[in-house]
Short mmCIF file of C-alpha atoms in Angstrom, two decimals:
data_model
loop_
_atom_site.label_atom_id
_atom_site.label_comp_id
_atom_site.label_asym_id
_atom_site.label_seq_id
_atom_site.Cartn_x
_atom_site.Cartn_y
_atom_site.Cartn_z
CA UNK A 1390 -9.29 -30.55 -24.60
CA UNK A 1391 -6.24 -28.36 -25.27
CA UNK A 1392 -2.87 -28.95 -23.62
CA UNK A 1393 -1.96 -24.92 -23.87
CA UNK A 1394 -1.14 -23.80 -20.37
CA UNK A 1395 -2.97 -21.61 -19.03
CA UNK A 1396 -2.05 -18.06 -16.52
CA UNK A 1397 -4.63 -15.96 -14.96
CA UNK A 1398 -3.47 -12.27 -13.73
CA UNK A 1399 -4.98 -10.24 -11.02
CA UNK A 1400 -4.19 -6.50 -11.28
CA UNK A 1401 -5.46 -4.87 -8.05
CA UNK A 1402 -2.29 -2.66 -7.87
CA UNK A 1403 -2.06 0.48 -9.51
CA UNK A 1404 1.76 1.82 -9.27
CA UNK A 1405 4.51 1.61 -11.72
CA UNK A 1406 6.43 -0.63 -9.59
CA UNK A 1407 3.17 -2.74 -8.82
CA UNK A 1408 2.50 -2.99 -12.73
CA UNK A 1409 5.81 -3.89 -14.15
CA UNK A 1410 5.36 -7.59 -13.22
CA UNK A 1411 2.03 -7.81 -14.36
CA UNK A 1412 3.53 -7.43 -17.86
CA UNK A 1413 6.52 -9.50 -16.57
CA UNK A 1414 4.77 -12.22 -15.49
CA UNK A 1415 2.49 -12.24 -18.90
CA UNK A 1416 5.71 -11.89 -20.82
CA UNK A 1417 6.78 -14.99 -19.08
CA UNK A 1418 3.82 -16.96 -19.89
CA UNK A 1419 3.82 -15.91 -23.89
CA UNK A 1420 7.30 -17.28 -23.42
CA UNK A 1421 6.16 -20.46 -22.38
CA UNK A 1422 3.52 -20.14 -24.98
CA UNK A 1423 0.31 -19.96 -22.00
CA UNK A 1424 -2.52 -18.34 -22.61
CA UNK A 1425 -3.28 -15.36 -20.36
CA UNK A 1426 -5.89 -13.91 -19.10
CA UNK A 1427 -5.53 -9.98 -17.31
CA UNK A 1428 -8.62 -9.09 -14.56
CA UNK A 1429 -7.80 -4.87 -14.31
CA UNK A 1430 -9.84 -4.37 -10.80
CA UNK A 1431 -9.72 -1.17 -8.25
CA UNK A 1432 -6.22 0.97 -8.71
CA UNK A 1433 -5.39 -1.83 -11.67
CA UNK A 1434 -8.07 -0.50 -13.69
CA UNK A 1435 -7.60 2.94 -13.28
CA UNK A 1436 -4.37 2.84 -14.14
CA UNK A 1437 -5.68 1.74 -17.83
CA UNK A 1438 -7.78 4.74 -18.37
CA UNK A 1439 -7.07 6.25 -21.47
CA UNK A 1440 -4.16 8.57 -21.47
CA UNK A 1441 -3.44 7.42 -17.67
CA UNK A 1442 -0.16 4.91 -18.66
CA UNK A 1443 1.83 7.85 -19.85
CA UNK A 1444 1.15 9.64 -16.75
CA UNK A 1445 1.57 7.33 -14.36
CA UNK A 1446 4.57 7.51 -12.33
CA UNK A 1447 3.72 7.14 -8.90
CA UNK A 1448 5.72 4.05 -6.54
CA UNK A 1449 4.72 2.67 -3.84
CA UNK A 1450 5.00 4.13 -1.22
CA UNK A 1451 6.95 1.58 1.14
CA UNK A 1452 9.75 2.15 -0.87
CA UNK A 1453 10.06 5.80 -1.29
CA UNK A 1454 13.84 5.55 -1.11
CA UNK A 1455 14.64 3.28 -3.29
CA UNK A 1456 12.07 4.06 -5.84
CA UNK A 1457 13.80 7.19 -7.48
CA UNK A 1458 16.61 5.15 -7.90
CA UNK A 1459 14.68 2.46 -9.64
CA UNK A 1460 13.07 5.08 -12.11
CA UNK A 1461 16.53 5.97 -12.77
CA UNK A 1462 18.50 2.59 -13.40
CA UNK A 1463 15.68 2.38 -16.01
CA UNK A 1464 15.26 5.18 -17.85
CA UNK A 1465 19.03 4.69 -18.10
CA UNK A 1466 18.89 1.41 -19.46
CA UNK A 1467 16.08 2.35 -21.94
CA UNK A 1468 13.73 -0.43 -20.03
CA UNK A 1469 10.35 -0.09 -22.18
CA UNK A 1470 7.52 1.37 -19.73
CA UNK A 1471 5.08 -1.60 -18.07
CA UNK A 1472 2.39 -0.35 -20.64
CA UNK A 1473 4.46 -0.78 -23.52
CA UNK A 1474 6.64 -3.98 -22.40
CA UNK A 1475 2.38 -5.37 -22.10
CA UNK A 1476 1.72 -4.25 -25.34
CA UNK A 1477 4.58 -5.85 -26.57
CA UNK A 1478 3.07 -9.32 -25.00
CA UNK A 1479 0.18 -8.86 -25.77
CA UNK A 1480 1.26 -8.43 -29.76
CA UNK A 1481 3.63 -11.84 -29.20
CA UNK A 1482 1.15 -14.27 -27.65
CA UNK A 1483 -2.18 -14.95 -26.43
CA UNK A 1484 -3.16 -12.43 -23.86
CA UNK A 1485 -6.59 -11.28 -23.01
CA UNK A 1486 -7.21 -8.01 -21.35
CA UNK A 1487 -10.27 -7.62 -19.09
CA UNK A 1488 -11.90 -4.93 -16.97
CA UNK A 1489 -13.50 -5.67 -13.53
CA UNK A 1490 -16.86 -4.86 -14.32
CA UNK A 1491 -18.02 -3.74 -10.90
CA UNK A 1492 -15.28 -1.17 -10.66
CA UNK A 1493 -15.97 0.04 -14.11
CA UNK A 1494 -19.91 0.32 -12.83
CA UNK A 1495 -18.55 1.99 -9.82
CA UNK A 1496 -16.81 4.97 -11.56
CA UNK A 1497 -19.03 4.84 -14.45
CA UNK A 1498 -16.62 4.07 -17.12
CA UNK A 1499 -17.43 2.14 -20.49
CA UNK A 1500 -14.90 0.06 -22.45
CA UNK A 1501 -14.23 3.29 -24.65
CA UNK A 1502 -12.94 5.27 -21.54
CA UNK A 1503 -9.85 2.73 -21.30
CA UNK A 1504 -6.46 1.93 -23.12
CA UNK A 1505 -7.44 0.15 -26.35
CA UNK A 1506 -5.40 -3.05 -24.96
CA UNK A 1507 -8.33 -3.26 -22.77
CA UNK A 1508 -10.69 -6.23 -24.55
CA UNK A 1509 -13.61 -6.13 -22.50
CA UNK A 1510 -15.57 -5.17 -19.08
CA UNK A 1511 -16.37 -9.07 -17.24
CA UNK A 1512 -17.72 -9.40 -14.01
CA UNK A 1513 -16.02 -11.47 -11.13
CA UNK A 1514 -18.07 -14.48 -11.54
CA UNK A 1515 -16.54 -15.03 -15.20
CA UNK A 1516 -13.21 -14.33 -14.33
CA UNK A 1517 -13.21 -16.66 -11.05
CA UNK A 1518 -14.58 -19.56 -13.51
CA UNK A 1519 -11.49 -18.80 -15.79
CA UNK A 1520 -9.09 -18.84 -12.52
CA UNK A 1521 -10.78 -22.28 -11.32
CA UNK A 1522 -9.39 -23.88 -15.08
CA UNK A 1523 -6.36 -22.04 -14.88
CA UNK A 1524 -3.03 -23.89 -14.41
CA UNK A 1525 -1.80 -21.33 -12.08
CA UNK A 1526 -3.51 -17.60 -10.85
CA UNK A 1527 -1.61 -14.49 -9.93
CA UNK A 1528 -2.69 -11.68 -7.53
CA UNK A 1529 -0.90 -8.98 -7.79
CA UNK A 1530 -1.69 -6.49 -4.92
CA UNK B 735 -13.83 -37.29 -5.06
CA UNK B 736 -16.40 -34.84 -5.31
CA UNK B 737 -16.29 -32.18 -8.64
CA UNK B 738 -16.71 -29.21 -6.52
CA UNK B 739 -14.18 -26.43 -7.49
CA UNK B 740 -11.99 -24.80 -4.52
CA UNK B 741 -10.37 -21.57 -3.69
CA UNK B 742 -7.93 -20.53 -1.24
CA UNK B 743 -7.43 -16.74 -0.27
CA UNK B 744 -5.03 -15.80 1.93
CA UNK B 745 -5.90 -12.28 3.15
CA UNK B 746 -2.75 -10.45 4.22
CA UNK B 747 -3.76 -6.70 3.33
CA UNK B 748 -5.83 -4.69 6.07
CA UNK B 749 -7.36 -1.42 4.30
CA UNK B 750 -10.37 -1.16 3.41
CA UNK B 751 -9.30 -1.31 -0.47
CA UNK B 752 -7.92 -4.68 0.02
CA UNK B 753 -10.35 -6.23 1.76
CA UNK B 754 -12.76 -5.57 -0.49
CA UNK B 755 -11.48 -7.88 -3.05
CA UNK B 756 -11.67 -10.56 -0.36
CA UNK B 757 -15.12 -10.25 -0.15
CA UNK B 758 -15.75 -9.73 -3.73
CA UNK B 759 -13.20 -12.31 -4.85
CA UNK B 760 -15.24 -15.08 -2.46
CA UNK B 761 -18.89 -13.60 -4.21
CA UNK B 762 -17.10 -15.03 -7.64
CA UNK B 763 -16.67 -18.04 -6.33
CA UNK B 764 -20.10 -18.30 -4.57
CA UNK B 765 -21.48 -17.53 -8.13
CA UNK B 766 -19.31 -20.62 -9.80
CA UNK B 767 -20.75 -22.61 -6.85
CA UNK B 768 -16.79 -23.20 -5.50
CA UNK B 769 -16.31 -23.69 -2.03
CA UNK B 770 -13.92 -20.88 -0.46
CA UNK B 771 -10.79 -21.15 2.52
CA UNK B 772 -9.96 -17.82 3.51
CA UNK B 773 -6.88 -17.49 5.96
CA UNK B 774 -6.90 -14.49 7.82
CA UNK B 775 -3.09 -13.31 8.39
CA UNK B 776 -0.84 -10.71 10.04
CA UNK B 777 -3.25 -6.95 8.85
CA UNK B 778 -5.73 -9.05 7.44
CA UNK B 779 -6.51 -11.39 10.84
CA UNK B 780 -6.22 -7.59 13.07
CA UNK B 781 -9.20 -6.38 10.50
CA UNK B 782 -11.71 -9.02 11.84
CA UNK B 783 -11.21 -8.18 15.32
CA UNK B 784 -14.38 -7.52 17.33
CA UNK B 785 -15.65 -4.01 16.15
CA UNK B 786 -12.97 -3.44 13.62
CA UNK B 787 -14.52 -3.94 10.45
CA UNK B 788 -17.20 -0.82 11.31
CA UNK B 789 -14.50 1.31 12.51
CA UNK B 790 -11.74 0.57 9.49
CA UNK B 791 -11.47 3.36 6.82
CA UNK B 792 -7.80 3.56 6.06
CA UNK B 793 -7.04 3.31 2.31
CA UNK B 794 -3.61 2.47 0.87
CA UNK B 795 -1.27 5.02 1.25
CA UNK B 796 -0.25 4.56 -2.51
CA UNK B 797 -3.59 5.79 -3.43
CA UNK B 798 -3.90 8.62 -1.04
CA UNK B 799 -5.05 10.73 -4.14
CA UNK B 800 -7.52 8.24 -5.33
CA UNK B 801 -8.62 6.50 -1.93
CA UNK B 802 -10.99 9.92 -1.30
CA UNK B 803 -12.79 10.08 -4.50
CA UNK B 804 -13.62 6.07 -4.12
CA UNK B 805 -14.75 6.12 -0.99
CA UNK B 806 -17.12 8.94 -1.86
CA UNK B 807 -18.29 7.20 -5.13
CA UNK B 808 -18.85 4.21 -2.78
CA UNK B 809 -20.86 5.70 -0.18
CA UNK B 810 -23.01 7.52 -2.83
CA UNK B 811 -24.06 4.21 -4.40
CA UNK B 812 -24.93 3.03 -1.14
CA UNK B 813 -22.46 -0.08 -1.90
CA UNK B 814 -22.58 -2.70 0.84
CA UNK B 815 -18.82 -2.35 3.19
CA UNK B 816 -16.64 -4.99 2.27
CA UNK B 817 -17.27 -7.10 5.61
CA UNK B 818 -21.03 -6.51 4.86
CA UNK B 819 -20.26 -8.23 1.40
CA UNK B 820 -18.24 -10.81 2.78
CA UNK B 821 -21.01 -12.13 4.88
CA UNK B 822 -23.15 -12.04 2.01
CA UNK B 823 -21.47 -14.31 0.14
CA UNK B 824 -21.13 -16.44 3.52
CA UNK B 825 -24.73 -16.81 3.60
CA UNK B 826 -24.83 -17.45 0.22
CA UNK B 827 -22.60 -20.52 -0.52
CA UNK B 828 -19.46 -22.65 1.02
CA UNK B 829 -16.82 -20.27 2.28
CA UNK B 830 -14.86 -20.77 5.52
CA UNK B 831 -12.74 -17.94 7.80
CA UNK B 832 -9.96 -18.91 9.04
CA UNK B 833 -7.94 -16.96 11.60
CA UNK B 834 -4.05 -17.82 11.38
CA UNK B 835 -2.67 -19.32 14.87
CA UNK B 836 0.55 -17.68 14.81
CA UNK B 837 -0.68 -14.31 14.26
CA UNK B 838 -3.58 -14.95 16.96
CA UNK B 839 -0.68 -16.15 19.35
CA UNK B 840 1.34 -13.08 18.66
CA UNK B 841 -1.80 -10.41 19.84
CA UNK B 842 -2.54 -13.14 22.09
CA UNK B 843 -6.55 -13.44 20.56
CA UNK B 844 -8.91 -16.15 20.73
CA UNK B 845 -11.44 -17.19 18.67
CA UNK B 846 -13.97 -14.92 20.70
CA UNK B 847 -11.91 -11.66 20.00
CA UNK B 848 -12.91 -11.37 16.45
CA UNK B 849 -16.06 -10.98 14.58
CA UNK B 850 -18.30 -13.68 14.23
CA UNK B 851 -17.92 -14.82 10.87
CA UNK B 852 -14.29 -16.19 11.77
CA UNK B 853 -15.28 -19.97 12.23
CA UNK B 854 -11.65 -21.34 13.43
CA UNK B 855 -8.21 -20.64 14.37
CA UNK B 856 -5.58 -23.08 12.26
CA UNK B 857 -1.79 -23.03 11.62
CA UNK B 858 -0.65 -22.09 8.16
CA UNK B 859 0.67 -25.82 7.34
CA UNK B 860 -3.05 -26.66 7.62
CA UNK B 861 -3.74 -23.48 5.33
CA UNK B 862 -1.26 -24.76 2.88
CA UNK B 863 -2.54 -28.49 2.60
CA UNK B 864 -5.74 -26.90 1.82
CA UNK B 865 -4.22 -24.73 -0.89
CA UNK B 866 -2.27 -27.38 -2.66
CA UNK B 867 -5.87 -29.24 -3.35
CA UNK B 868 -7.48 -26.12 -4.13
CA UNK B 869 -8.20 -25.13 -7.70
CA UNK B 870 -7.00 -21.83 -7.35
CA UNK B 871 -5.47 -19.42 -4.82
CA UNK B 872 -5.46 -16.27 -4.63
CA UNK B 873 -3.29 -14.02 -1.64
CA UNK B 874 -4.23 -10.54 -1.59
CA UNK B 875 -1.06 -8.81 -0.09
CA UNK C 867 5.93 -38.59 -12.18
CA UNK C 868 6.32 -38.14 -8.43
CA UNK C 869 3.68 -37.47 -6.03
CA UNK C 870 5.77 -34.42 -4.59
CA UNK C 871 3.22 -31.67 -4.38
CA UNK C 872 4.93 -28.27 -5.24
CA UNK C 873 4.52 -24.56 -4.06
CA UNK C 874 6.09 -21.79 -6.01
CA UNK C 875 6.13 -18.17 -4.61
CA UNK C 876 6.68 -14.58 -6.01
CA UNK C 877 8.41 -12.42 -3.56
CA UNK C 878 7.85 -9.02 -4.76
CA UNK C 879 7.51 -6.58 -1.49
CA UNK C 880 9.74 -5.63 0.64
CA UNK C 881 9.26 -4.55 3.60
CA UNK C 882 9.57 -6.80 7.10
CA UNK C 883 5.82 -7.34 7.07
CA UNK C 884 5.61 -8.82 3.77
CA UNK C 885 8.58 -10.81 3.80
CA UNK C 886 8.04 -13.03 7.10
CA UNK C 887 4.64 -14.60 4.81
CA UNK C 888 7.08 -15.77 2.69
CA UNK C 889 9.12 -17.02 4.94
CA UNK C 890 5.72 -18.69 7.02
CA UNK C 891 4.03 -20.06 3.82
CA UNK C 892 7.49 -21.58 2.62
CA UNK C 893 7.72 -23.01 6.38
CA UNK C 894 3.84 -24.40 5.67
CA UNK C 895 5.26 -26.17 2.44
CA UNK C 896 7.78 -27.88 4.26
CA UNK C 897 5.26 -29.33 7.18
CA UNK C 898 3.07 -30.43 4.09
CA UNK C 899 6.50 -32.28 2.48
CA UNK C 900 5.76 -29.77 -0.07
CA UNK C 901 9.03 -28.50 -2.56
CA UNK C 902 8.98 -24.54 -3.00
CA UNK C 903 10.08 -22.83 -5.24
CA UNK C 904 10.84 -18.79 -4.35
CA UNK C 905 11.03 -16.13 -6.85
CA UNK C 906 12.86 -13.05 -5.78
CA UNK C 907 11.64 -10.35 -7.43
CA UNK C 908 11.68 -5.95 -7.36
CA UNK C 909 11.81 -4.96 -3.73
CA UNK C 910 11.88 -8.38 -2.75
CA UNK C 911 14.91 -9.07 -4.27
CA UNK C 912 16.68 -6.14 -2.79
CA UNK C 913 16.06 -7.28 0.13
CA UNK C 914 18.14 -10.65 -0.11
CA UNK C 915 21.41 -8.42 -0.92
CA UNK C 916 24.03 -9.16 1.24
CA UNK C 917 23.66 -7.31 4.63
CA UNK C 918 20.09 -6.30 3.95
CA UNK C 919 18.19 -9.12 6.27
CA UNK C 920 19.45 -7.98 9.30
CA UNK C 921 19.19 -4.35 9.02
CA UNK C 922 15.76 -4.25 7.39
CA UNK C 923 13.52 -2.94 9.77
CA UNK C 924 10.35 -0.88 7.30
CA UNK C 925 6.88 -1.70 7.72
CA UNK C 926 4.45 -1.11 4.87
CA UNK C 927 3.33 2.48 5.61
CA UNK C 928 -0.62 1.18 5.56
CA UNK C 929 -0.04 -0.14 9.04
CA UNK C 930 2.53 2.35 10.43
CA UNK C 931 -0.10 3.10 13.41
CA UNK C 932 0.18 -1.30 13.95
CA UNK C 933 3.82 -1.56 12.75
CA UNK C 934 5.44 -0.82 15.72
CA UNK C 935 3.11 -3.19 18.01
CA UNK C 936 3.72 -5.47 15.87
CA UNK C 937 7.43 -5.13 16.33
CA UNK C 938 7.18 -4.93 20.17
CA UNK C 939 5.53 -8.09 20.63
CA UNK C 940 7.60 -10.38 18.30
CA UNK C 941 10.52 -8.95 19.81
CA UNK C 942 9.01 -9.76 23.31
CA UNK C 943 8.13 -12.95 22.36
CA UNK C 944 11.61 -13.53 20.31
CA UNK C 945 10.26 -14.56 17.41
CA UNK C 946 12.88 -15.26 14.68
CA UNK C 947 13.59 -12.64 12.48
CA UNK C 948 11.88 -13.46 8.59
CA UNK C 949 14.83 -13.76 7.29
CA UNK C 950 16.34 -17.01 10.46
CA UNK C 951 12.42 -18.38 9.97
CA UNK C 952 13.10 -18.80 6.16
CA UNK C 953 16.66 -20.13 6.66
CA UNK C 954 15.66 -22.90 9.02
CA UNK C 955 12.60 -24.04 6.63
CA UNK C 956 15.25 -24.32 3.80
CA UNK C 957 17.55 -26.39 5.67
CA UNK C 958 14.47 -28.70 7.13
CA UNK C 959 12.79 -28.79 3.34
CA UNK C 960 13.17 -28.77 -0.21
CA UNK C 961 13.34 -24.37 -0.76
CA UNK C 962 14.90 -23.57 -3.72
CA UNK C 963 15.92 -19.72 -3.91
CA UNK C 964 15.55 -17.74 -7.21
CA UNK C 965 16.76 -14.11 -8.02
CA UNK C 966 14.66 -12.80 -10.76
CA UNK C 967 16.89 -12.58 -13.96
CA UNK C 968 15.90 -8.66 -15.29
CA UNK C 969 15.82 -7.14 -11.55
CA UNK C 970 19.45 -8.48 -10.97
CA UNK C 971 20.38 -7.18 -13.92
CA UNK C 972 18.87 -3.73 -13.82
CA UNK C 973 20.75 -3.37 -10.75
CA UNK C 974 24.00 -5.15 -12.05
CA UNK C 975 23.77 -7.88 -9.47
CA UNK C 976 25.49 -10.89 -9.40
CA UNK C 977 24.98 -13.88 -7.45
CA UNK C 978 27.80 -13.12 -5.17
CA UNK C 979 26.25 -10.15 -4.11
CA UNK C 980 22.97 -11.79 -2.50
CA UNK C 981 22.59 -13.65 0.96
CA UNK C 982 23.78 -17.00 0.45
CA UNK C 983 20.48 -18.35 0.46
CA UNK C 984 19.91 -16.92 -2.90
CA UNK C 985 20.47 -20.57 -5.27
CA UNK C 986 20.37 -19.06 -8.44
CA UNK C 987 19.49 -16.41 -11.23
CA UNK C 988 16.79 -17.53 -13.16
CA UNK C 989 14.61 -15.80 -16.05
CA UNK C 990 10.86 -15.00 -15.66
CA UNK C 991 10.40 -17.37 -18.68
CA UNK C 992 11.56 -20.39 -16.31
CA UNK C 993 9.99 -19.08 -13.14
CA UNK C 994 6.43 -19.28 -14.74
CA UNK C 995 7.42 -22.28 -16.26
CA UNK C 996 7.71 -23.69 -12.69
CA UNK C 997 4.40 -21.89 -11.74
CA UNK C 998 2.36 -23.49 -13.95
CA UNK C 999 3.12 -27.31 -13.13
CA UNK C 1000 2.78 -26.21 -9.27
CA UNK C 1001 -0.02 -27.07 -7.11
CA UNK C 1002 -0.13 -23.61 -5.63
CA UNK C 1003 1.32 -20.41 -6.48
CA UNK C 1004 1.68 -17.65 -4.42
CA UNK C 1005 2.31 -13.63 -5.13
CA UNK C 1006 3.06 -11.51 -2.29
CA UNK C 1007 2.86 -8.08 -3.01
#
């Protein structure tokens, strides 16, 4: 048995402020040198369709007011976009990119319609069974 | 000590997209043979009240674009509703529904004012002790 | 190696809704002689800035039809604000308070400019370190 840590990521959100810490919180665990593993489901996957990342700019929409201001401070600052600050993780440590397989089904989209950071399409059951060994599981809604 | 995995979900979010990974969230278990807690909280606990879960068809408001189109995908593929999933996966395996006291106290409900799969009303320190045993938890916000 | 079972929690919404679960499941820690560990983070993180708690008054806008109900009655019923609930579980438990690092500085906070419940600044390196020797971790979206 291995002694590597390891993080499991819901992505059920599908906003730019919603998506940030899902490559914030994998960032995190590369840091600590976990193993991750990414379930895209619902607005999380569709904000992985190919081409969709550089579009994306929608916040949500409890903080309307403060959101503008938030896309500001960072374009600003240069921050690097949630897509790319993911890639960026995903090129540093072990991070494993799956799509919910029943919302793929539902909008009929194959592995080849997504982001190439995308690994594969799993189904609930297998990611569950990787949450149940997991040291600690993240929901991000 | 028995080997039989555990999940906690707390269930916070009351559209219809967020329930839905309740239900389908608790099928993954079912399928890994886990036994399930769900706690039933502030939007969440108002979505099991008797009648509710026919009537409910709000989507997130940061999907307002999106919400449409799923819903109609949904309906075309004759997909079961989430609470119709949910008591699927009931009848299936181990899950329990709990309803959260201080919420219940709030709207002043009993036990009888909400749908029948809601087996018991408990406080969230009870919730909690459950969680900290649990394999994984999951709260869908 | 103590026995002390641990709770960490991502704060990342909000609005009044989302913030009294933290403030309830850090309360639930402390009945279960649980130490917490809280994660400020995004929106959640604005909300701890000085003079924010009290004049916070948003409700996620997928329950504005429930919001103000819900307002009404724990008014009624004077239930402590989110902000008094999480204050009195700190002082009866072991709470510890984090500001997330990279939100703090995108909005060139310093400690000084957070309620003084806020502890520290921490990175999201050390938060998830924390996360994965907890029992249960919790992200509230």
């Amino acid at each position: 048995m291995s002694d590597t840590k390891k993080m499991c990521v819901v992505v059920f959100g599908g906003t730019v402020d919603k998506l940030y810490p899902a490559a914030i919180m994998a960032s995190g665990a590369v840091m600590n040198d976990m193993e991750v593993d990414i379930f895209l489901t619902f607005w999380g996957l569709l904000a992985f369709r190919k081409g969709t990342p550089k579009q994306l700019s929608s916040v949500s929409k409890d903080y309307e007011e403060l959101g503008p201001e938030m896309m500001r401070v960072m374009s600003e600052k240069n921050v690097p976009s949630w897509y790319d600050t993911l890639v960026q993780a995903k090129e540093m440590g072990n991070i494993k990119v799956h799509a919910c397989a029943m919302t793929a089904d539902l909008f009929e989209m194959e592995l080849d319609d997504f982001e190439p950071i995308v690994d594969d399409i799993i189904g609930v059951g297998e990611f569950v069974g990787m949450s149940a060994e997991a040291d600690t599981t993240l929901y991000l809604g």
